[in-house]
Short mmCIF file of N, CA and C in Angstrom, two decimals:
data_model
loop_
_atom_site.label_atom_id
_atom_site.label_comp_id
_atom_site.label_asym_id
_atom_site.label_seq_id
_atom_site.Cartn_x
_atom_site.Cartn_y
_atom_site.Cartn_z
N LYS A 46 21.01 -7.85 -42.27
CA LYS A 46 20.22 -8.20 -41.04
C LYS A 46 20.27 -9.83 -40.78
N LYS A 47 20.74 -10.15 -39.79
CA LYS A 47 20.80 -11.63 -39.67
C LYS A 47 19.96 -12.34 -38.83
N GLY A 48 19.13 -11.37 -37.96
CA GLY A 48 18.05 -11.92 -37.39
C GLY A 48 18.25 -12.24 -36.03
N ASN A 49 19.33 -11.68 -35.50
CA ASN A 49 19.56 -11.70 -34.15
C ASN A 49 19.02 -11.04 -33.30
N ILE A 50 18.19 -11.85 -32.21
CA ILE A 50 17.17 -11.53 -31.49
C ILE A 50 18.07 -11.04 -30.23
N THR A 51 17.78 -10.04 -29.43
CA THR A 51 18.07 -9.59 -28.15
C THR A 51 16.93 -9.04 -27.00
N THR A 52 17.45 -8.99 -26.10
CA THR A 52 16.29 -8.64 -25.18
C THR A 52 17.09 -7.46 -24.37
N HIS A 53 18.06 -6.66 -24.88
CA HIS A 53 18.63 -5.70 -24.31
C HIS A 53 18.61 -4.46 -25.09
N PHE A 54 17.22 -4.21 -25.90
CA PHE A 54 16.82 -3.29 -26.43
C PHE A 54 16.99 -1.84 -25.79
N ILE A 55 16.26 -2.10 -24.62
CA ILE A 55 16.18 -0.86 -23.67
C ILE A 55 17.67 -0.18 -23.21
N ASP A 56 18.15 -1.35 -22.79
CA ASP A 56 19.40 -1.10 -22.27
C ASP A 56 20.62 -0.44 -23.22
N ASN A 57 20.13 -0.79 -24.49
CA ASN A 57 21.43 -0.49 -25.70
C ASN A 57 20.80 1.06 -26.12
N TYR A 58 19.79 1.12 -26.53
CA TYR A 58 19.32 2.45 -27.02
C TYR A 58 18.39 3.42 -25.75
N PHE A 59 18.11 2.99 -24.65
CA PHE A 59 17.50 3.96 -23.52
C PHE A 59 18.35 4.13 -22.37
N LYS A 60 19.49 3.68 -22.00
CA LYS A 60 20.16 3.61 -21.10
C LYS A 60 19.98 4.86 -20.24
N ASP A 61 20.42 5.99 -21.01
CA ASP A 61 20.56 7.28 -20.41
C ASP A 61 19.07 8.06 -20.13
N MET A 62 17.98 7.27 -20.29
CA MET A 62 16.65 7.97 -20.19
C MET A 62 16.03 7.39 -18.73
N GLY A 63 16.93 6.85 -18.07
CA GLY A 63 16.11 6.34 -16.64
C GLY A 63 16.16 7.24 -15.94
N SER A 64 15.23 7.03 -14.82
CA SER A 64 14.90 7.93 -13.82
C SER A 64 16.03 8.35 -12.83
N SER A 65 16.13 9.39 -12.52
CA SER A 65 17.18 9.87 -11.62
C SER A 65 16.51 10.04 -10.28
N LYS A 66 15.28 9.94 -10.13
CA LYS A 66 14.41 10.23 -8.82
C LYS A 66 14.95 9.17 -7.87
N LYS A 67 15.37 9.22 -6.81
CA LYS A 67 15.68 8.35 -5.53
C LYS A 67 14.30 8.21 -4.89
N GLY A 68 14.30 6.76 -4.52
CA GLY A 68 13.18 6.66 -3.37
C GLY A 68 13.71 6.48 -2.13
N LEU A 69 12.48 5.94 -1.26
CA LEU A 69 13.30 5.82 0.15
C LEU A 69 13.80 4.42 0.43
N THR A 70 14.61 4.46 1.21
CA THR A 70 15.30 3.15 1.61
C THR A 70 14.23 2.30 1.92
N VAL A 71 14.40 0.84 1.99
CA VAL A 71 13.89 -0.28 2.64
C VAL A 71 13.65 0.11 4.10
N ASP A 72 14.63 0.64 4.88
CA ASP A 72 14.44 0.61 6.45
C ASP A 72 13.52 1.82 6.55
N ALA A 73 13.54 2.98 5.71
CA ALA A 73 12.76 3.83 5.88
C ALA A 73 11.12 3.47 5.64
N ILE A 74 10.76 2.93 4.68
CA ILE A 74 9.61 2.43 4.55
C ILE A 74 9.10 1.37 5.53
N ILE A 75 9.95 0.53 5.87
CA ILE A 75 9.52 -0.49 7.06
C ILE A 75 9.18 0.42 8.48
N SER A 76 9.89 1.45 8.64
CA SER A 76 9.79 2.18 9.68
C SER A 76 8.37 3.14 9.48
N LEU A 77 8.20 3.55 8.62
CA LEU A 77 6.87 4.28 7.93
C LEU A 77 5.61 3.22 8.44
N ALA A 78 5.96 2.23 7.76
CA ALA A 78 4.57 1.32 7.97
C ALA A 78 4.52 0.87 9.49
N VAL A 79 5.31 0.66 10.33
CA VAL A 79 5.53 0.20 11.73
C VAL A 79 4.66 1.50 12.40
N TYR A 80 5.12 2.57 12.11
CA TYR A 80 4.54 3.89 12.79
C TYR A 80 3.06 3.78 12.23
N ASP A 81 2.75 3.97 11.25
CA ASP A 81 1.41 4.09 10.73
C ASP A 81 0.57 3.07 11.48
N ALA A 82 1.13 1.81 11.64
CA ALA A 82 0.29 0.46 12.01
C ALA A 82 -0.27 0.90 13.95
N MET A 83 1.21 1.80 14.37
CA MET A 83 0.80 1.88 15.71
C MET A 83 0.00 3.09 16.09
N HIS A 84 -0.07 4.10 15.00
CA HIS A 84 -0.57 5.23 15.40
C HIS A 84 -1.74 5.75 14.71
N THR A 85 -2.63 4.61 14.30
CA THR A 85 -4.14 4.79 13.78
C THR A 85 -5.00 4.81 14.91
N LYS A 86 -6.21 5.12 14.42
CA LYS A 86 -7.36 5.21 15.31
C LYS A 86 -7.96 3.75 15.17
N LYS A 87 -8.40 3.18 16.15
CA LYS A 87 -8.82 1.93 15.86
C LYS A 87 -10.29 1.89 15.31
N HIS A 88 -11.19 2.75 15.82
CA HIS A 88 -12.64 2.78 15.09
C HIS A 88 -13.09 4.00 14.98
N GLU A 89 -13.56 4.64 13.95
CA GLU A 89 -14.47 5.67 13.84
C GLU A 89 -15.94 5.30 13.72
N ILE A 90 -16.48 5.74 14.49
CA ILE A 90 -18.19 5.23 14.65
C ILE A 90 -18.86 6.35 14.06
N VAL A 91 -19.75 5.47 12.92
CA VAL A 91 -20.51 6.62 12.45
C VAL A 91 -21.99 6.13 12.96
N ARG A 92 -22.77 7.12 13.22
CA ARG A 92 -24.10 6.84 14.10
C ARG A 92 -25.32 6.64 12.86
N TYR A 93 -25.82 5.48 12.95
CA TYR A 93 -27.17 5.40 11.98
C TYR A 93 -28.57 5.25 13.18
N LYS A 94 -29.86 5.22 12.58
CA LYS A 94 -30.85 5.16 13.16
C LYS A 94 -30.99 3.72 13.35
N GLU A 95 -30.56 2.86 13.00
CA GLU A 95 -30.56 1.61 13.29
C GLU A 95 -30.07 1.01 14.85
N SER A 96 -30.46 0.17 15.40
CA SER A 96 -30.14 -0.15 16.65
C SER A 96 -29.37 -1.46 16.83
N ASP A 97 -29.02 -2.03 15.69
CA ASP A 97 -28.24 -3.25 15.27
C ASP A 97 -26.93 -3.20 16.06
N PRO A 98 -26.29 -3.58 17.09
CA PRO A 98 -24.79 -3.42 17.34
C PRO A 98 -23.97 -4.08 16.23
N HIS A 99 -24.36 -5.13 15.93
CA HIS A 99 -23.55 -5.93 14.74
C HIS A 99 -23.52 -5.65 13.33
N ASN A 100 -24.03 -4.68 13.08
CA ASN A 100 -24.22 -3.94 11.70
C ASN A 100 -22.90 -3.33 11.50
N PRO A 101 -22.30 -4.25 10.27
CA PRO A 101 -21.01 -4.02 9.91
C PRO A 101 -20.72 -2.57 9.10
N TRP A 102 -22.03 -1.77 8.99
CA TRP A 102 -21.82 -0.36 8.35
C TRP A 102 -21.82 0.75 9.23
N ARG A 103 -22.22 0.10 10.61
CA ARG A 103 -21.81 1.22 11.62
C ARG A 103 -20.28 1.62 12.03
N HIS A 104 -19.72 0.55 11.95
CA HIS A 104 -18.10 1.04 12.21
C HIS A 104 -17.41 1.00 10.75
N VAL A 105 -16.63 1.83 10.75
CA VAL A 105 -15.55 2.06 9.62
C VAL A 105 -14.31 2.40 10.13
N GLY A 106 -13.43 1.98 9.33
CA GLY A 106 -12.00 2.15 9.78
C GLY A 106 -11.12 1.06 9.24
N ARG A 107 -10.03 0.84 9.90
CA ARG A 107 -9.15 -0.17 9.27
C ARG A 107 -9.25 -1.63 9.56
N TRP A 108 -10.54 -2.16 9.37
CA TRP A 108 -10.74 -3.45 9.69
C TRP A 108 -9.98 -4.39 8.81
N ARG A 109 -10.06 -5.69 8.72
CA ARG A 109 -9.64 -6.58 7.78
C ARG A 109 -10.53 -7.87 8.00
N VAL A 110 -10.59 -8.71 7.05
CA VAL A 110 -11.46 -9.87 7.02
C VAL A 110 -10.69 -10.79 7.98
N GLY A 111 -11.12 -11.33 8.95
CA GLY A 111 -10.42 -12.56 9.48
C GLY A 111 -9.52 -11.94 10.74
N ARG A 112 -9.70 -10.65 10.89
CA ARG A 112 -8.58 -10.09 12.05
C ARG A 112 -9.51 -10.21 13.34
N LYS A 113 -8.91 -10.51 14.44
CA LYS A 113 -9.65 -10.54 15.83
C LYS A 113 -9.70 -9.00 15.99
N GLU A 114 -10.88 -8.75 16.68
CA GLU A 114 -10.78 -7.18 17.22
C GLU A 114 -10.14 -7.25 18.60
N ASP A 115 -9.63 -6.21 18.85
CA ASP A 115 -8.90 -5.87 20.14
C ASP A 115 -10.02 -5.22 21.23
#
């Protein structure tokens, strides 16, 4: 043993153990993301006994910090 160091251990010994499962193409993932963004409900309202219209816990859904409401 000469102390040779390599970073190809997995390639050399486990090359055939790779996953044969194929994923979606990038175009398919982008298409699904656009479809999901366009076809989601804007707000799901949960009713509480409180009368504060600005209570953040009254509205649940796909909100994001800093996003302008439609």
